Amino acid sequence: MIPQSFIQDLLARTDIVDVVGRHVTLKKAGINFKGLCPFHGEKSPSFIVSPSRQTYHCFGCGVHGNALGFLMENAGLGFVEAVKELAQMQGMPVPDDPSSQQDRERAKAQKEKQASLTDVMAQAMQHWKRQLKNTPRAVQYLKGRGLTGEIAARFALGYAPENWRGLASAFPKYDDPILVEAGLVITQEPQNGEAEGKRYDRFRDRIMFPIRNPQGEVIGFGGRVLDKGEPKYLNSPETPVFVKGRELYGLYEGRSALRNKGYAIVTEGYMDVVALAQWGYGNAVATLGTACTADHVQKLFRFTEQVVFSFDGDAAGRRAAGRALEASLPHATDTRRISFLFLPAEHDPDSYIREFGPDAFEACVKKAVPLSRQILEHASTDCDLDTAEGRARLLAQAIPLIRQLPEGALKGQIADDLATLARCAPDDVRRRLNQTSEAGGRHGRHTQTDTAHAPDDMGADIPVFEAEDSSGYASTSQGWSNTRSFGQGKRWRDGMRWQKQGRPVPARPLPQAATPLDRIAWLLVSHSDFWEQLPPSVHDLLCEQSPPYGNFFRWLDRVILDQGALPQDELIRMMRHNDGPEANSGMSDSHQQLTQLAERIGRFLEMPEAKDTVTSLLYMIKPLELEAVRDELELLNQSGELSEAAEARKMELIRQSLAMKLEISQIRPISG
């Protein structure tokens, strides 16, 4: 484990121009440097490196980060590997985290086990790729499905020969237990006095689809029969690195397409993902032989704000859509868009796009059923709305679904639509929803029964304190952000989800009066379920704040990711006692800051009441977003002549800045 203080010192000593300049030809552009982006093809430079901020940013594809982020993205390194690579450049030895020897040994053993499993599966992937090239029958099958060699290589497709011990040629030690643990080999119990049971390959005579995690590591496989046979698809068993209910096929390969398209298409099969990519829809992913889960939806919303579920139009597809609907409801905030695409019963995405082409498929995507309508259609199954009994059944089936939605405008709109469909008063529907929420609240979870606050109600129950001028926190723009950041944040994950952009900002002495960031932190502690309802861009913005706030938001993200929303008392206890996922994850340097922040916000503010909503929280965060837009605009203004993409981005930032100023002025008066 690497102490956070070392990472901050390492970044402080690093010149990002030197790091990026090893891989990209850079030219001076005002006070910055620019060049051709290494992450997407372009003819005019829109890739800017800022020595003053120690960041890079591409105004063409949107990627940005610091020196560590560049090494991870450009070289495909994990976070720890990138730290070690950067430390070697600076001649700095990498220290160990001062946690207990037992904890370090346990973490090391777990990481070594995971690395062994992914290494073995990567070796199997390379073996099956070679087998595909040497098997005309398998190559012809893929060509018959309309796939090119380029797409096959992009997804690392392979072929497992019809051989009971085919992997013996790839692994000299075919009896190695790691092959069984990785799910590549099956072993039987010994029979009839045998010393050991028979071993044989799990996958035989199948097209192999490697399943990779967002970091690109091979964690499992899906195998499809070439001819007729059962099962049609065979998946790896679950292992320490592979849990079907959490992983999505094609997510690694579709990262850039998700960013460019702006939405994800969720399908039911590997071939759907590959075929859609062949036709220009690289933003497709697939569940792994299981129904869509809340973990799947949560992971998708870390990459995009729009999700389109694509299902067959038959009865099985409708059932699958129902499960996806229920998994999506807790994550359906006002800023996200969820819709459902139903193809004709005889088609799946693969067959439909091959028969009718990409334009026809795009038209289907645009006509996808929005979540609001799908909820009511799903709830009205077997309901005769011409009878009182049918409408009562509709209410009974719809209200449990609507109550799972986060508080906000969308929930209220769907409740009103339900009232119209059921021919009852909107107040009656809201009363039923509130009764359900209150019942749920008795079980210890925070619930909110009111609709979103109007802007001028923001923070009405939280006292406002003026910070001291010397603190640098409460006056002008620094009252909302003392960290320079810009655009959509890039997150990295390898033991630490969030990697701070730019040169680290040391923690300042906390002012005696409450700051806006104190209010945001306290509201999230009191209503931790709000965190997952915030857009990813807001997650980035909060987690990039300087200590102690950025450390707190990163810690909160990890806690909620691992344990879900927790009561306020439990979170405060964890902050004070260094509990949670970061206790032994190399971030123990922030423990004291978390403890101090827990004491601070507890002294300054009264507990927020149940009527606080995500909308009121977003109003508090809005000035932070304005500061980020101003920073990005300043970076562009300092970079001299710009590419067309950068000029277009500049105009968009100006429009965003004006719109945000107007919105903030409607919340409360601002100066400047």
PDB file of N, CA and C in Angstrom, residues 461-495:
ATOM      1  N   ASP A 461     -33.072  25.395   6.290  1.00  0.00           N
ATOM      2  CA  ASP A 461     -32.954  24.859   7.630  1.00  0.00           C
ATOM      3  C   ASP A 461     -31.510  24.681   8.072  1.00  0.00           C
ATOM      4  N   ILE A 462     -30.563  25.143   7.259  1.00  0.00           N
ATOM      5  CA  ILE A 462     -29.157  25.047   7.615  1.00  0.00           C
ATOM      6  C   ILE A 462     -28.630  26.453   7.812  1.00  0.00           C
ATOM      7  N   PRO A 463     -28.179  26.812   8.993  1.00  0.00           N
ATOM      8  CA  PRO A 463     -27.689  28.175   9.214  1.00  0.00           C
ATOM      9  C   PRO A 463     -26.531  28.500   8.285  1.00  0.00           C
ATOM     10  N   VAL A 464     -26.485  29.723   7.801  1.00  0.00           N
ATOM     11  CA  VAL A 464     -25.411  30.190   6.931  1.00  0.00           C
ATOM     12  C   VAL A 464     -24.428  30.981   7.762  1.00  0.00           C
ATOM     13  N   PHE A 465     -23.144  30.647   7.661  1.00  0.00           N
ATOM     14  CA  PHE A 465     -22.111  31.354   8.389  1.00  0.00           C
ATOM     15  C   PHE A 465     -21.175  32.018   7.397  1.00  0.00           C
ATOM     16  N   GLU A 466     -20.727  33.221   7.690  1.00  0.00           N
ATOM     17  CA  GLU A 466     -19.753  33.902   6.853  1.00  0.00           C
ATOM     18  C   GLU A 466     -18.361  33.491   7.297  1.00  0.00           C
ATOM     19  N   ALA A 467     -17.579  32.943   6.371  1.00  0.00           N
ATOM     20  CA  ALA A 467     -16.238  32.496   6.727  1.00  0.00           C
ATOM     21  C   ALA A 467     -15.314  33.683   6.865  1.00  0.00           C
ATOM     22  N   GLU A 468     -14.215  33.484   7.604  1.00  0.00           N
ATOM     23  CA  GLU A 468     -13.240  34.539   7.772  1.00  0.00           C
ATOM     24  C   GLU A 468     -12.547  34.830   6.452  1.00  0.00           C
ATOM     25  N   ASP A 469     -12.281  36.113   6.185  1.00  0.00           N
ATOM     26  CA  ASP A 469     -11.642  36.490   4.933  1.00  0.00           C
ATOM     27  C   ASP A 469     -10.279  35.860   4.773  1.00  0.00           C
ATOM     28  N   SER A 470      -9.545  35.647   5.867  1.00  0.00           N
ATOM     29  CA  SER A 470      -8.194  35.110   5.777  1.00  0.00           C
ATOM     30  C   SER A 470      -8.166  33.642   5.434  1.00  0.00           C
ATOM     31  N   SER A 471      -9.284  32.961   5.510  1.00  0.00           N
ATOM     32  CA  SER A 471      -9.277  31.516   5.275  1.00  0.00           C
ATOM     33  C   SER A 471      -9.196  31.164   3.818  1.00  0.00           C
ATOM     34  N   GLY A 472      -9.686  32.030   2.961  1.00  0.00           N
ATOM     35  CA  GLY A 472      -9.702  31.712   1.534  1.00  0.00           C
ATOM     36  C   GLY A 472     -10.832  30.813   1.131  1.00  0.00           C
ATOM     37  N   TYR A 473     -11.815  30.587   1.993  1.00  0.00           N
ATOM     38  CA  TYR A 473     -12.874  29.654   1.674  1.00  0.00           C
ATOM     39  C   TYR A 473     -14.190  30.326   1.312  1.00  0.00           C
ATOM     40  N   ALA A 474     -14.521  31.448   1.928  1.00  0.00           N
ATOM     41  CA  ALA A 474     -15.891  31.915   1.803  1.00  0.00           C
ATOM     42  C   ALA A 474     -16.065  33.149   0.947  1.00  0.00           C
ATOM     43  N   SER A 475     -14.999  33.800   0.528  1.00  0.00           N
ATOM     44  CA  SER A 475     -15.168  34.993  -0.279  1.00  0.00           C
ATOM     45  C   SER A 475     -14.979  34.692  -1.744  1.00  0.00           C
ATOM     46  N   THR A 476     -15.739  35.334  -2.597  1.00  0.00           N
ATOM     47  CA  THR A 476     -15.726  35.187  -4.060  1.00  0.00           C
ATOM     48  C   THR A 476     -15.762  33.721  -4.439  1.00  0.00           C
ATOM     49  N   SER A 477     -15.040  33.364  -5.515  1.00  0.00           N
ATOM     50  CA  SER A 477     -15.152  31.986  -6.016  1.00  0.00           C
ATOM     51  C   SER A 477     -14.519  30.986  -5.074  1.00  0.00           C
ATOM     52  N   GLN A 478     -13.508  31.380  -4.270  1.00  0.00           N
ATOM     53  CA  GLN A 478     -12.871  30.413  -3.407  1.00  0.00           C
ATOM     54  C   GLN A 478     -13.761  29.993  -2.262  1.00  0.00           C
ATOM     55  N   GLY A 479     -14.846  30.716  -2.073  1.00  0.00           N
ATOM     56  CA  GLY A 479     -15.777  30.262  -1.063  1.00  0.00           C
ATOM     57  C   GLY A 479     -16.424  28.952  -1.440  1.00  0.00           C
ATOM     58  N   TRP A 480     -16.357  28.611  -2.710  1.00  0.00           N
ATOM     59  CA  TRP A 480     -16.983  27.367  -3.169  1.00  0.00           C
ATOM     60  C   TRP A 480     -15.971  26.342  -3.621  1.00  0.00           C
ATOM     61  N   SER A 481     -14.798  26.753  -3.989  1.00  0.00           N
ATOM     62  CA  SER A 481     -13.818  25.775  -4.461  1.00  0.00           C
ATOM     63  C   SER A 481     -12.422  26.342  -4.324  1.00  0.00           C
ATOM     64  N   ASN A 482     -11.586  25.648  -3.592  1.00  0.00           N
ATOM     65  CA  ASN A 482     -10.196  26.050  -3.533  1.00  0.00           C
ATOM     66  C   ASN A 482      -9.309  25.058  -4.272  1.00  0.00           C
ATOM     67  N   THR A 483      -9.894  24.345  -5.212  1.00  0.00           N
ATOM     68  CA  THR A 483      -9.160  23.426  -6.072  1.00  0.00           C
ATOM     69  C   THR A 483      -9.468  23.754  -7.509  1.00  0.00           C
ATOM     70  N   ARG A 484      -8.471  23.922  -8.332  1.00  0.00           N
ATOM     71  CA  ARG A 484      -8.695  24.187  -9.747  1.00  0.00           C
ATOM     72  C   ARG A 484      -9.011  22.886 -10.457  1.00  0.00           C
ATOM     73  N   SER A 485     -10.122  22.862 -11.175  1.00  0.00           N
ATOM     74  CA  SER A 485     -10.512  21.670 -11.917  1.00  0.00           C
ATOM     75  C   SER A 485     -11.300  22.126 -13.110  1.00  0.00           C
ATOM     76  N   PHE A 486     -11.547  21.220 -14.042  1.00  0.00           N
ATOM     77  CA  PHE A 486     -12.325  21.619 -15.202  1.00  0.00           C
ATOM     78  C   PHE A 486     -12.923  20.400 -15.876  1.00  0.00           C
ATOM     79  N   GLY A 487     -14.107  20.626 -16.483  1.00  0.00           N
ATOM     80  CA  GLY A 487     -14.716  19.624 -17.363  1.00  0.00           C
ATOM     81  C   GLY A 487     -15.165  18.385 -16.613  1.00  0.00           C
ATOM     82  N   GLN A 488     -15.431  17.351 -17.397  1.00  0.00           N
ATOM     83  CA  GLN A 488     -15.850  16.076 -16.849  1.00  0.00           C
ATOM     84  C   GLN A 488     -14.650  15.381 -16.230  1.00  0.00           C
ATOM     85  N   GLY A 489     -14.727  15.031 -14.949  1.00  0.00           N
ATOM     86  CA  GLY A 489     -13.595  14.410 -14.277  1.00  0.00           C
ATOM     87  C   GLY A 489     -13.341  13.016 -14.797  1.00  0.00           C
ATOM     88  N   LYS A 490     -12.068  12.592 -14.774  1.00  0.00           N
ATOM     89  CA  LYS A 490     -11.692  11.239 -15.171  1.00  0.00           C
ATOM     90  C   LYS A 490     -11.388  10.455 -13.914  1.00  0.00           C
ATOM     91  N   ARG A 491     -11.986   9.330 -13.728  1.00  0.00           N
ATOM     92  CA  ARG A 491     -11.746   8.560 -12.527  1.00  0.00           C
ATOM     93  C   ARG A 491     -10.927   7.316 -12.857  1.00  0.00           C
ATOM     94  N   TRP A 492     -10.077   6.977 -11.924  1.00  0.00           N
ATOM     95  CA  TRP A 492      -9.215   5.804 -12.085  1.00  0.00           C
ATOM     96  C   TRP A 492      -9.475   4.886 -10.903  1.00  0.00           C
ATOM     97  N   ARG A 493      -9.406   3.603 -11.135  1.00  0.00           N
ATOM     98  CA  ARG A 493      -9.678   2.675 -10.045  1.00  0.00           C
ATOM     99  C   ARG A 493      -8.620   1.592 -10.012  1.00  0.00           C
ATOM    100  N   ASP A 494      -7.952   1.481  -8.869  1.00  0.00           N
ATOM    101  CA  ASP A 494      -7.052   0.368  -8.584  1.00  0.00           C
ATOM    102  C   ASP A 494      -6.744   0.466  -7.102  1.00  0.00           C
ATOM    103  N   GLY A 495      -7.719   0.144  -6.283  1.00  0.00           N
ATOM    104  CA  GLY A 495      -7.579   0.337  -4.868  1.00  0.00           C
ATOM    105  C   GLY A 495      -8.004   1.724  -4.433  1.00  0.00           C
TER     106      GLY A 495
END
